[in-house]
CSV table of C-alpha atoms and ligand atoms in Angstrom, one decimal:
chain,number,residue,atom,x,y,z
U,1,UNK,CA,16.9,-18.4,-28.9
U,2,UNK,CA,13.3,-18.2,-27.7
U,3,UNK,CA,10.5,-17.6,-30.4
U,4,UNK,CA,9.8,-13.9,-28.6
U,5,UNK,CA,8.7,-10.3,-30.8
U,6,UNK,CA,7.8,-7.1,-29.8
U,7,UNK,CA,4.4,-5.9,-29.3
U,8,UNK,CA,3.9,-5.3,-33.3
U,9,UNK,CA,0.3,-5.4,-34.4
U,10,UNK,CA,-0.8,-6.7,-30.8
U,11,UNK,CA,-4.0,-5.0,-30.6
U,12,UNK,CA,-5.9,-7.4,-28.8
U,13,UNK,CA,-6.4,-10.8,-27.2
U,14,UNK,CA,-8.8,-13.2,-25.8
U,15,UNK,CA,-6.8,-13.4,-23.4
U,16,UNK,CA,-3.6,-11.3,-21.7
U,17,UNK,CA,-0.8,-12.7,-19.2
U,18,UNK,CA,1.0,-9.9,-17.3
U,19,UNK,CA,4.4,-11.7,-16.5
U,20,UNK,CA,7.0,-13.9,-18.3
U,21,UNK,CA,8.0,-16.2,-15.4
U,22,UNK,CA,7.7,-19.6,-15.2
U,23,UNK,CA,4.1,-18.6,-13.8
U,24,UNK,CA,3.3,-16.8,-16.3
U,25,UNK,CA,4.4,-18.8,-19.0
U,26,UNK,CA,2.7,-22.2,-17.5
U,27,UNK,CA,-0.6,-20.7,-17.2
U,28,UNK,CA,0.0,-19.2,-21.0
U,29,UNK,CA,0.8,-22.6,-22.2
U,30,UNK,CA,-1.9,-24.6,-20.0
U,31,UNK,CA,-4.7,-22.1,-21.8
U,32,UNK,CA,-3.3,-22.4,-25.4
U,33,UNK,CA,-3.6,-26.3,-24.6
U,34,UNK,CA,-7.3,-25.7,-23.3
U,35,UNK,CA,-7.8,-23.7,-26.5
U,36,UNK,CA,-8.7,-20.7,-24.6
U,37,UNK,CA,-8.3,-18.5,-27.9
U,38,UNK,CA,-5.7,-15.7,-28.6
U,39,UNK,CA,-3.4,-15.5,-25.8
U,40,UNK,CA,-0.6,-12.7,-25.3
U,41,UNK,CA,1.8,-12.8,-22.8
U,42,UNK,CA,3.6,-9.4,-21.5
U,43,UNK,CA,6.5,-9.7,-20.2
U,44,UNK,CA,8.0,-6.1,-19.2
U,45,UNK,CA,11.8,-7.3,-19.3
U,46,UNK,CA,13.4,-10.8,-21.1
U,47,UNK,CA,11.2,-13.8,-20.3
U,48,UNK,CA,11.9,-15.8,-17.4
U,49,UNK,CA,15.1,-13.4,-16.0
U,50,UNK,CA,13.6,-12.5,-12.4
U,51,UNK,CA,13.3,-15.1,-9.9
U,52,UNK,CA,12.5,-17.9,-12.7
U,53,UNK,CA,16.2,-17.8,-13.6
U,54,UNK,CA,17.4,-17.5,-9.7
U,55,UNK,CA,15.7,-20.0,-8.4
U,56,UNK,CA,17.7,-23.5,-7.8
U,57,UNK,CA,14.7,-25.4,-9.2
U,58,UNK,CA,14.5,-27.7,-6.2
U,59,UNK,CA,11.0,-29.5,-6.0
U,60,UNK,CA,11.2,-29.5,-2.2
U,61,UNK,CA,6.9,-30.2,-1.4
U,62,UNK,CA,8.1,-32.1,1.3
U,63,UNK,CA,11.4,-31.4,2.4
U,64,UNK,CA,10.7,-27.5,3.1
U,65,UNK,CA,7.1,-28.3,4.5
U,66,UNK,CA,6.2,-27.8,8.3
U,67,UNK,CA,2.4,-29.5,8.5
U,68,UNK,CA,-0.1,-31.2,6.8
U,69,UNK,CA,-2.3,-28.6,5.0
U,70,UNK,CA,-3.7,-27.4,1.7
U,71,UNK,CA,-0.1,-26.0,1.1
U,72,UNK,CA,1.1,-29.2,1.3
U,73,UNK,CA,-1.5,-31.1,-0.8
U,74,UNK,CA,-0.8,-27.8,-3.7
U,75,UNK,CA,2.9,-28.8,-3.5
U,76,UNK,CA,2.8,-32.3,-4.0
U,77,UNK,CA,0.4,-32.1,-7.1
U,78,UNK,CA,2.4,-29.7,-8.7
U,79,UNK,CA,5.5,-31.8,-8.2
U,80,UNK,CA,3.5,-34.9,-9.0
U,81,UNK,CA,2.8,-33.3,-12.8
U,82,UNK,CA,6.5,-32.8,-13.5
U,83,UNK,CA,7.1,-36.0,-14.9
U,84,UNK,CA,4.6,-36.1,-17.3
U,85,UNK,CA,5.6,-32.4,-18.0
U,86,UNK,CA,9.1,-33.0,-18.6
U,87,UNK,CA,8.4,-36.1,-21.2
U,88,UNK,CA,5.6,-33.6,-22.8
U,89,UNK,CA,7.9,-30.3,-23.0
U,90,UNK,CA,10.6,-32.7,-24.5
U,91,UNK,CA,8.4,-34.1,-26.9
U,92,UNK,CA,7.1,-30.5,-27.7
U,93,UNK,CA,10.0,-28.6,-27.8
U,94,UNK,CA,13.4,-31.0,-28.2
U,95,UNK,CA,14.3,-29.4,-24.8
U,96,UNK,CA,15.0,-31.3,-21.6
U,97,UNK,CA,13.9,-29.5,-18.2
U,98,UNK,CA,16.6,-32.2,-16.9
U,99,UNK,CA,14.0,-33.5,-13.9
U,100,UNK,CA,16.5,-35.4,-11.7
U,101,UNK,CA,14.7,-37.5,-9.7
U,102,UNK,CA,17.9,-38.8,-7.2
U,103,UNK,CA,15.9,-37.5,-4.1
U,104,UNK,CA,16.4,-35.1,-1.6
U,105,UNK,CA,18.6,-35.3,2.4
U,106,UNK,CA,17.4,-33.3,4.9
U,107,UNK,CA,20.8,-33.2,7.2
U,108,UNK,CA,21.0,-33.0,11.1
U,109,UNK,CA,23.7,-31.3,12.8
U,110,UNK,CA,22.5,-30.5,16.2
U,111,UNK,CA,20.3,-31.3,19.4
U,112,UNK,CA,17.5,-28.9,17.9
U,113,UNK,CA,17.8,-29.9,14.2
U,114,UNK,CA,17.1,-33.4,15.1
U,115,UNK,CA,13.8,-32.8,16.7
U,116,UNK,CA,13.3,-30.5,13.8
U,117,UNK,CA,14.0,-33.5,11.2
U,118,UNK,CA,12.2,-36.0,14.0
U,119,UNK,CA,9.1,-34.0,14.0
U,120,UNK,CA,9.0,-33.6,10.5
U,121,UNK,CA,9.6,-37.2,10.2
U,122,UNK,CA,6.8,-38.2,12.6
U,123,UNK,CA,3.7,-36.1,10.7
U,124,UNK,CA,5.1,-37.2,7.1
U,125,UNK,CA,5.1,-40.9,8.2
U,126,UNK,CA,1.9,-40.3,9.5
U,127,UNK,CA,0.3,-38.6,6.9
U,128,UNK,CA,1.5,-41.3,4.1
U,129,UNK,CA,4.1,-39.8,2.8
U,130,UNK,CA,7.3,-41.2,1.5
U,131,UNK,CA,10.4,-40.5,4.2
U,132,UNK,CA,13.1,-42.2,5.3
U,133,UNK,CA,15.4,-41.8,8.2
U,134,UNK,CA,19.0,-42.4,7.6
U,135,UNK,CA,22.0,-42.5,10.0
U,136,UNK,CA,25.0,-40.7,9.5
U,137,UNK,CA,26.8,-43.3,7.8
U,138,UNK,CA,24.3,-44.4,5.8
U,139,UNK,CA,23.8,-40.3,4.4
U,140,UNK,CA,27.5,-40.4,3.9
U,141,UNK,CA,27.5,-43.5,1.8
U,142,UNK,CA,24.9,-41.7,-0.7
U,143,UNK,CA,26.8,-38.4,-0.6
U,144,UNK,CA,30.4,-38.7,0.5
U,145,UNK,CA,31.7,-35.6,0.7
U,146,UNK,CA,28.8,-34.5,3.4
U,147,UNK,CA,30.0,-33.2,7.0
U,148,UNK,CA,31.6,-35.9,9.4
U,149,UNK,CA,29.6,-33.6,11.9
U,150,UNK,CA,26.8,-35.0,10.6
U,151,UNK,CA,24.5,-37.0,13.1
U,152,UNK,CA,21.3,-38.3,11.0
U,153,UNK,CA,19.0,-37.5,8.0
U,154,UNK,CA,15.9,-37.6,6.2
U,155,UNK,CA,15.5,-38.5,2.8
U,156,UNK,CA,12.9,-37.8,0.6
U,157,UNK,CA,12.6,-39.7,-2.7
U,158,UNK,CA,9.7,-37.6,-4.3
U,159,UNK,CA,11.5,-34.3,-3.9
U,160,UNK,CA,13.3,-33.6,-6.9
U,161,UNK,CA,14.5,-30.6,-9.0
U,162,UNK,CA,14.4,-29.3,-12.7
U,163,UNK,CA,16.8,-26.9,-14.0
U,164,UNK,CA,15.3,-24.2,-13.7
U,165,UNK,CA,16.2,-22.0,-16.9
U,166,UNK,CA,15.1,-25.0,-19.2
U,167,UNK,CA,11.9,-24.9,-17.8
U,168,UNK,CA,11.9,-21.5,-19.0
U,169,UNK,CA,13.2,-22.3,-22.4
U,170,UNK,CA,11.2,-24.8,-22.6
U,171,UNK,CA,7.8,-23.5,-21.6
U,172,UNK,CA,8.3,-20.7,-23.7
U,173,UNK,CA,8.9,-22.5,-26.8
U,174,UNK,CA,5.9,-25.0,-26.4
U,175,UNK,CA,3.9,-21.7,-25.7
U,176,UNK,CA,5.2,-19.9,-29.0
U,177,UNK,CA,4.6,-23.3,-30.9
U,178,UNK,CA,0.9,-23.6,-29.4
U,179,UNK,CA,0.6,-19.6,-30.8
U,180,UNK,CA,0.8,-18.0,-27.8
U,181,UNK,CA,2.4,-14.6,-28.5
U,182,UNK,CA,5.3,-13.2,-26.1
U,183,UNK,CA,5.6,-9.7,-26.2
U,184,UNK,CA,9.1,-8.9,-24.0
U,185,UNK,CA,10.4,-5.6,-23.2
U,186,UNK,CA,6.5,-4.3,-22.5
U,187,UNK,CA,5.5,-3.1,-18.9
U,188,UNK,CA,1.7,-3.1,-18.5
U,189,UNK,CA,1.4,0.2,-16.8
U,190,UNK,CA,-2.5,-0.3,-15.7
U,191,UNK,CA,-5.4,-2.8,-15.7
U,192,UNK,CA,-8.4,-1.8,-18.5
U,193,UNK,CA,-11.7,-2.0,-16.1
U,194,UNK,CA,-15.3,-0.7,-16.8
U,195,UNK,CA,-18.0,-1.5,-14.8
U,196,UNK,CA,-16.5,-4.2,-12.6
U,197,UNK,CA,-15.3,-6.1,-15.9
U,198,UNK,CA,-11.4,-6.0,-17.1
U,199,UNK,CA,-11.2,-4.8,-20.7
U,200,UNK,CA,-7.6,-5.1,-21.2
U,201,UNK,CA,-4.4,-3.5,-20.2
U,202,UNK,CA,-2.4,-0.2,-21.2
U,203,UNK,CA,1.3,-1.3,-21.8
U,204,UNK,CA,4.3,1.2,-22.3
U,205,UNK,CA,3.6,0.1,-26.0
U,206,UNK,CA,0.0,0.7,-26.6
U,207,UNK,CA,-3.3,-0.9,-25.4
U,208,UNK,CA,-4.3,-4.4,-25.7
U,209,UNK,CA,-7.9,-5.2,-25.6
U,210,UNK,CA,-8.9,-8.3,-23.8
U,211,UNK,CA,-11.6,-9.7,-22.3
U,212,UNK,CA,-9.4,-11.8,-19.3
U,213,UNK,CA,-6.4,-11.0,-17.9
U,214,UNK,CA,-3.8,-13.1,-15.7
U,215,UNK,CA,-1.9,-11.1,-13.3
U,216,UNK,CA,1.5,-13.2,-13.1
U,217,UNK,CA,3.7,-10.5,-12.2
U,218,UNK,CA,6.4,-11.9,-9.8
U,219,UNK,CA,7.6,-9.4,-7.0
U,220,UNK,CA,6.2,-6.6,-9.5
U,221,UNK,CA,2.8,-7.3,-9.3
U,222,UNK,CA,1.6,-5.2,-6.5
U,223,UNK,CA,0.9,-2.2,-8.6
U,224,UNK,CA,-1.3,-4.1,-10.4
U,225,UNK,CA,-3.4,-5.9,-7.3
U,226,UNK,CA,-6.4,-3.7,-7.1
U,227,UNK,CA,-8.2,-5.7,-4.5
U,228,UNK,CA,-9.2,-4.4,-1.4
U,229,UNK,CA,-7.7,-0.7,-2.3
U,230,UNK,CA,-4.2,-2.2,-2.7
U,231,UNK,CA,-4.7,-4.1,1.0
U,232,UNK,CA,-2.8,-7.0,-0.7
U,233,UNK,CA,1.1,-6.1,-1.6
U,234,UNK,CA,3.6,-8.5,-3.1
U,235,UNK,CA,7.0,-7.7,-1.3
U,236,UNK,CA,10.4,-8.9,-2.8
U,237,UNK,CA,11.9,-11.2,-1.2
U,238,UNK,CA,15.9,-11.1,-2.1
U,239,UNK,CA,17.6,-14.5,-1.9
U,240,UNK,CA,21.3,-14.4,-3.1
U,241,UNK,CA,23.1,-18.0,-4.7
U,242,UNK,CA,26.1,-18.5,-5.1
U,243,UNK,CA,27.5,-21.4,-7.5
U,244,UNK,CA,30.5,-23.5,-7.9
U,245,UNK,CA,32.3,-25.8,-10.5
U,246,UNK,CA,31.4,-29.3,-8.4
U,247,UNK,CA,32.7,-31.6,-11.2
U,248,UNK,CA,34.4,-33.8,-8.2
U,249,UNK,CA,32.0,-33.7,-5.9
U,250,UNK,CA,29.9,-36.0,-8.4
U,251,UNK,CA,27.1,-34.8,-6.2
U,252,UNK,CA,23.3,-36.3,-7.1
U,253,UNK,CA,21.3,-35.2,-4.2
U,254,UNK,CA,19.2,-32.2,-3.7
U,255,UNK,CA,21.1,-31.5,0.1
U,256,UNK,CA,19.2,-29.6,3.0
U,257,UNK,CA,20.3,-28.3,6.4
U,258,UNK,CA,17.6,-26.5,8.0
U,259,UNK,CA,20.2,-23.3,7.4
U,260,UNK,CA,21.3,-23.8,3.7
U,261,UNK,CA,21.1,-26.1,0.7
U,262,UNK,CA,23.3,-27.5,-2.1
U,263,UNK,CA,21.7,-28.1,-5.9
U,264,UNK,CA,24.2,-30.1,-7.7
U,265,UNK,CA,23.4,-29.4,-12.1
U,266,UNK,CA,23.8,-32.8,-14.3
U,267,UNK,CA,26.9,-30.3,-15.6
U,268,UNK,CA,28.5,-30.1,-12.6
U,269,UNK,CA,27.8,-27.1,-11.1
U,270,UNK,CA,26.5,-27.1,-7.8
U,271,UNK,CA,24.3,-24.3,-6.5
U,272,UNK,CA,24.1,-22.9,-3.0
U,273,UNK,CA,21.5,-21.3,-1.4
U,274,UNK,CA,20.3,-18.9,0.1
U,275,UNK,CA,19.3,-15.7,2.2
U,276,UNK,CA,16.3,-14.3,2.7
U,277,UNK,CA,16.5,-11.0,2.6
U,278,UNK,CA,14.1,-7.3,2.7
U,279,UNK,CA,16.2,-5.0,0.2
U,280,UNK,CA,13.6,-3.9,-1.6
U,281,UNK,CA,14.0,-4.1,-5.5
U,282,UNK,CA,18.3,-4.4,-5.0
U,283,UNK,CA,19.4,-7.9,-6.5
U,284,UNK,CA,23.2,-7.0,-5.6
U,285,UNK,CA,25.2,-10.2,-4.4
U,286,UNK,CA,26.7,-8.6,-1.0
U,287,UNK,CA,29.8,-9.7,0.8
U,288,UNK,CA,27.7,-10.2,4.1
U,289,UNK,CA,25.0,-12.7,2.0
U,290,UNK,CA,28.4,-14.7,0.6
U,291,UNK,CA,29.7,-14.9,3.7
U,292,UNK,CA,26.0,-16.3,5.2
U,293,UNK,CA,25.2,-18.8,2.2
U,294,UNK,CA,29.1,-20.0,2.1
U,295,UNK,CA,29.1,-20.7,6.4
U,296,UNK,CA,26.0,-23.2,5.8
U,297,UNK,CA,27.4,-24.4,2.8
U,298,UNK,CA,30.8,-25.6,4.2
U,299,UNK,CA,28.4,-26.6,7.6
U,300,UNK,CA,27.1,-28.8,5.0
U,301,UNK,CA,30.8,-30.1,3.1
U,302,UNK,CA,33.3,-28.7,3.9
U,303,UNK,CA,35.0,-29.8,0.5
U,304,UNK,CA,32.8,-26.9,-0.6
U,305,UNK,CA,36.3,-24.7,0.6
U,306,UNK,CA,38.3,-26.4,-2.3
U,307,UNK,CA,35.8,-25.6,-4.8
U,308,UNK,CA,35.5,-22.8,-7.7
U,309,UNK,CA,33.3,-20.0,-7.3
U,310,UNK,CA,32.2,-19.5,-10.7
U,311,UNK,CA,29.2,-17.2,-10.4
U,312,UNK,CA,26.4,-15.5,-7.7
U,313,UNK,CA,23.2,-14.1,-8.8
U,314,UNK,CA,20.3,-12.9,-6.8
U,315,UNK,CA,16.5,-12.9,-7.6
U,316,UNK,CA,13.4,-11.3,-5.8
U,317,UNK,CA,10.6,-13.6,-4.5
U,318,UNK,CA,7.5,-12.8,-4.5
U,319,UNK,CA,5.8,-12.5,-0.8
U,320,UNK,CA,2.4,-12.2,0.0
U,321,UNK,CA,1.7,-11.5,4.1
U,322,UNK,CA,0.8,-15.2,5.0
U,323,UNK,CA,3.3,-16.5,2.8
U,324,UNK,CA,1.2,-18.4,0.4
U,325,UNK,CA,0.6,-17.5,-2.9
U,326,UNK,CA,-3.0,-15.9,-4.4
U,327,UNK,CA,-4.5,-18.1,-7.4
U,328,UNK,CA,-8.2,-17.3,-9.1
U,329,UNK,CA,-10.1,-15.1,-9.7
U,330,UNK,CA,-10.5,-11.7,-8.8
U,331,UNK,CA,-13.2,-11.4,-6.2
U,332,UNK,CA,-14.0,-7.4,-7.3
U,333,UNK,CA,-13.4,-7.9,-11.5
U,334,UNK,CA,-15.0,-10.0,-13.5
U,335,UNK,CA,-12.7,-11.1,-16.1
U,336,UNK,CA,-9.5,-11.0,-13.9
U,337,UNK,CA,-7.4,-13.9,-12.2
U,338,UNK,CA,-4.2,-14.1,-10.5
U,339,UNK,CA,-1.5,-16.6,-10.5
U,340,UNK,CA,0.9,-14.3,-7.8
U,341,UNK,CA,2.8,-14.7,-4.5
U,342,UNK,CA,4.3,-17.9,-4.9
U,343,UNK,CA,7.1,-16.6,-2.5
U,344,UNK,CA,9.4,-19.8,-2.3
U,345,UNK,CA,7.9,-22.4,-4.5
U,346,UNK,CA,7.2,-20.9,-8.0
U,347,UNK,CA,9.5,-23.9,-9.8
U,348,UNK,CA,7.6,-25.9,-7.6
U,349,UNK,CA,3.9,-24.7,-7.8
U,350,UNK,CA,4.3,-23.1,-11.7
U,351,UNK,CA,2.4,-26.7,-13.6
U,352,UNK,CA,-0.3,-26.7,-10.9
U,353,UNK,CA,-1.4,-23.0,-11.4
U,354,UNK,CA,-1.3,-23.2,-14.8
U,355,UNK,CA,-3.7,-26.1,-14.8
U,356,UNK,CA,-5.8,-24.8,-12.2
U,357,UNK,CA,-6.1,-21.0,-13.2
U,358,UNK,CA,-7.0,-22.0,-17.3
U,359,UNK,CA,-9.5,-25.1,-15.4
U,360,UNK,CA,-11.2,-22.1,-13.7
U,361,UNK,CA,-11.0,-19.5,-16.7
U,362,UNK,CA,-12.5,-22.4,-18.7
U,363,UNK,CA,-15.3,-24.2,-16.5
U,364,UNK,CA,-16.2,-20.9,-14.6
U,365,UNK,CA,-15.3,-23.2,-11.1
U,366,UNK,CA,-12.5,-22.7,-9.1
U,367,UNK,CA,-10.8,-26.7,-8.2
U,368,UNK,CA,-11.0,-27.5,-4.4
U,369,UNK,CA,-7.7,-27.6,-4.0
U,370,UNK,CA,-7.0,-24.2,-5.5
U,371,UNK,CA,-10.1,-22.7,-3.1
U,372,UNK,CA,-7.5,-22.2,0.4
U,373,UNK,CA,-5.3,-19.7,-1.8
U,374,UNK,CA,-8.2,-17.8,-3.7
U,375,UNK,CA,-8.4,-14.1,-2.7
U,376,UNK,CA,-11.2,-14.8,-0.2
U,377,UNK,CA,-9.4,-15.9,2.5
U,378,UNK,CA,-8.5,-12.3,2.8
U,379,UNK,CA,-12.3,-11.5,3.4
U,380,UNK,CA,-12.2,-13.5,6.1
U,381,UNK,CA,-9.1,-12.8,7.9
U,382,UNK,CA,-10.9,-9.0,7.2
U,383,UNK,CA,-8.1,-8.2,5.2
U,384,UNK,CA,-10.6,-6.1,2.7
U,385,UNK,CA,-12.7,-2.8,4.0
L,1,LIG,N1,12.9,-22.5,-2.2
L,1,LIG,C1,14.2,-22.1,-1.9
L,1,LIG,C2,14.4,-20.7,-1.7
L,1,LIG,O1,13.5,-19.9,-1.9
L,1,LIG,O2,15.5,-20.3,-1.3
């Protein structure tokens, strides 16, 4: 399937990637299209198999969003480049990320989710964004099958969702095509650094000289994350899915409840999602996280009862402490950048930090809105000795 070889000849690089995820892959491709040189990407398992391939691809800026803040402004720029993203990757690769573009409901069940939804209804309206409230009936005429215990929604038309393991595909084949090279099954076992300047990387296969290197490592990077004596960990976060054969549902909407969602696939599937979960590096599907994910989905529809469980998967997201992900460059080595702790959004937020991490590798500036997630803001909370 994807255009992918072993480290073969790979000596060295202009530039190396440490992690096949969507991440990864959209910062490999944004610098092939900047023509940032010879670009490998290590990937120390199958590209795009950790949380890339877990995730239910929902593009939820808005709909999982609490404030106005330089989280939300990331979000909705990444979001905002999907379009043109999906008509690009189509065009460069035959393959469709399938950006559905329905919209997402928020639901409301009780006392307190309403002044959850009324809240966030209040500071999106204000801040310009696009929201609507619905009643019950009106949520029920989009979506049917959705709870009679339902009492009100929001909907929000700009949220929408890609499947997930196209993007994948389809990243990686544009990359491949644009000459990056993908070197899977390769763990890069240490960082190359002399005299404050990254040299390359040591992989289970060899060394790869290098003059930058991206650290896009998913819930694995922390052994890698020098900065600060190792002050800043990445810590998997499991979230189990389960998924079900939805063809008479006819489902469209992305579907929230402040406990659970629903993903319904153009194929029929529907996704549902998810726990959140410290197990450390275990991706089991447990009883107790089926039991969790299937109580908010039948909260949700309970039709869901009649359905075919077809498959559950888990997948580790990457945390960092404050929950928001580290982009730029390394504040300690020149040479080094990070695209890492993307925790719950890396569907979502994968186009913007490709963009912004080969815009900084390129121009030597970091872009104002990347600046609120660069490593400094651990200086300041005196994260660093
Ligand atoms: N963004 C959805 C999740 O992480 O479960």
């Amino acid at each position: 399937m994807l255009n992918v070889e072993e480290q073969k000849g790979v000596k060295t690089a202009d530039v190396v990637i440490v992690g096949g995820g969507v991440v990864g892959l959209a910062v490999a491709r944004a610098l092939a299209h900047a023509r940032a040189g010879r670009i490998a990407l290590v990937e120390r398992g199958q590209l795009g198999m950790e949380a890339s391939h877990a995730a239910g691809g929902m593009l939820a800026a808005q709909a999982e969003c609490d404030r106005a803040d330089a989280f939300l402004d990331l979000a909705c720029a990444s979001r905002d480049l999907y379009p043109a993203l999906a008509e690009a990757l189509l065009e460069e690769t035959g393959i469709n990320i399938e950006l559905e573009r329905t919209g997402t409901l928020y639901l409301s069940f009780t006392d307190e989710d309403e002044r959850e939804t009324s809240h966030r209804y209040e500071w999106q309206t204000a801040a310009g964004l696009a929201v609507e409230r619905l009643t019950a009936y009106e949520a029920r005429e989009l979506e049917p099958f959705i709870s009679q215990t339902l009492r009100s929604a929001l909907r929000f038309p700009l949220d929408w969702q890609v499947e997930n393991r196209r993007l994948v595909a389809a990243l990686a084949t544009s990359a491949a095509k644009l000459g990056v090279r993908l070197l899977t099954g390769t763990n890069v076992e240490s960082l190359l650094i002399e005299r404050g300047r990254v040299r390359g990387v040591e992989t289970s296969r060899g060394r790869i000289d290098a003059g930058a290197v991206v650290i896009a490592g998913g819930a694995w990077a922390s052994s890698l994350m020098t900065e600060g004596a190792g002050a800043i960990q990445i810590e998997p976060v499991r979230g189990q899915m389960l998924c079900f054969d939805a063809r008479a549902l006819a489902a469209r909407h992305v579907i929230y409840s402040p406990r659970g969602y629903l993903v319904p696939r153009m194929d029929g599937r529907l996704l549902a999602g998810s726990t959140t979960e410290r197990a450390g590096f275990d991706k089991r599907v447990t009883v107790e996280g089926a039991h969790t994910i299937l109580t908010h989905a039948l909260e949700i529809a309970p039709r869901v009862g009649r359905l075919s469980l077809v498959d559950a998967w888990s997948g580790l997201r990457p945390r960092v402490a404050d929950d928001l992900p580290v982009l730029g460059a390394s504040t300690q080595t020149r040479g080094l950048f990070y695209g890492v702790g993307h925790y719950r959004n890396g569907i979502l937020l994968a186009p913007i930090t490709g963009e912004l991490i080969a815009e900084e590798m390129m121009s030597g500036t970091a872009s104002p809105l990347m600046k609120p997630f660069t490593l400094e803001r651990f200086h300041h909370a005196g994260v660093h000795s």
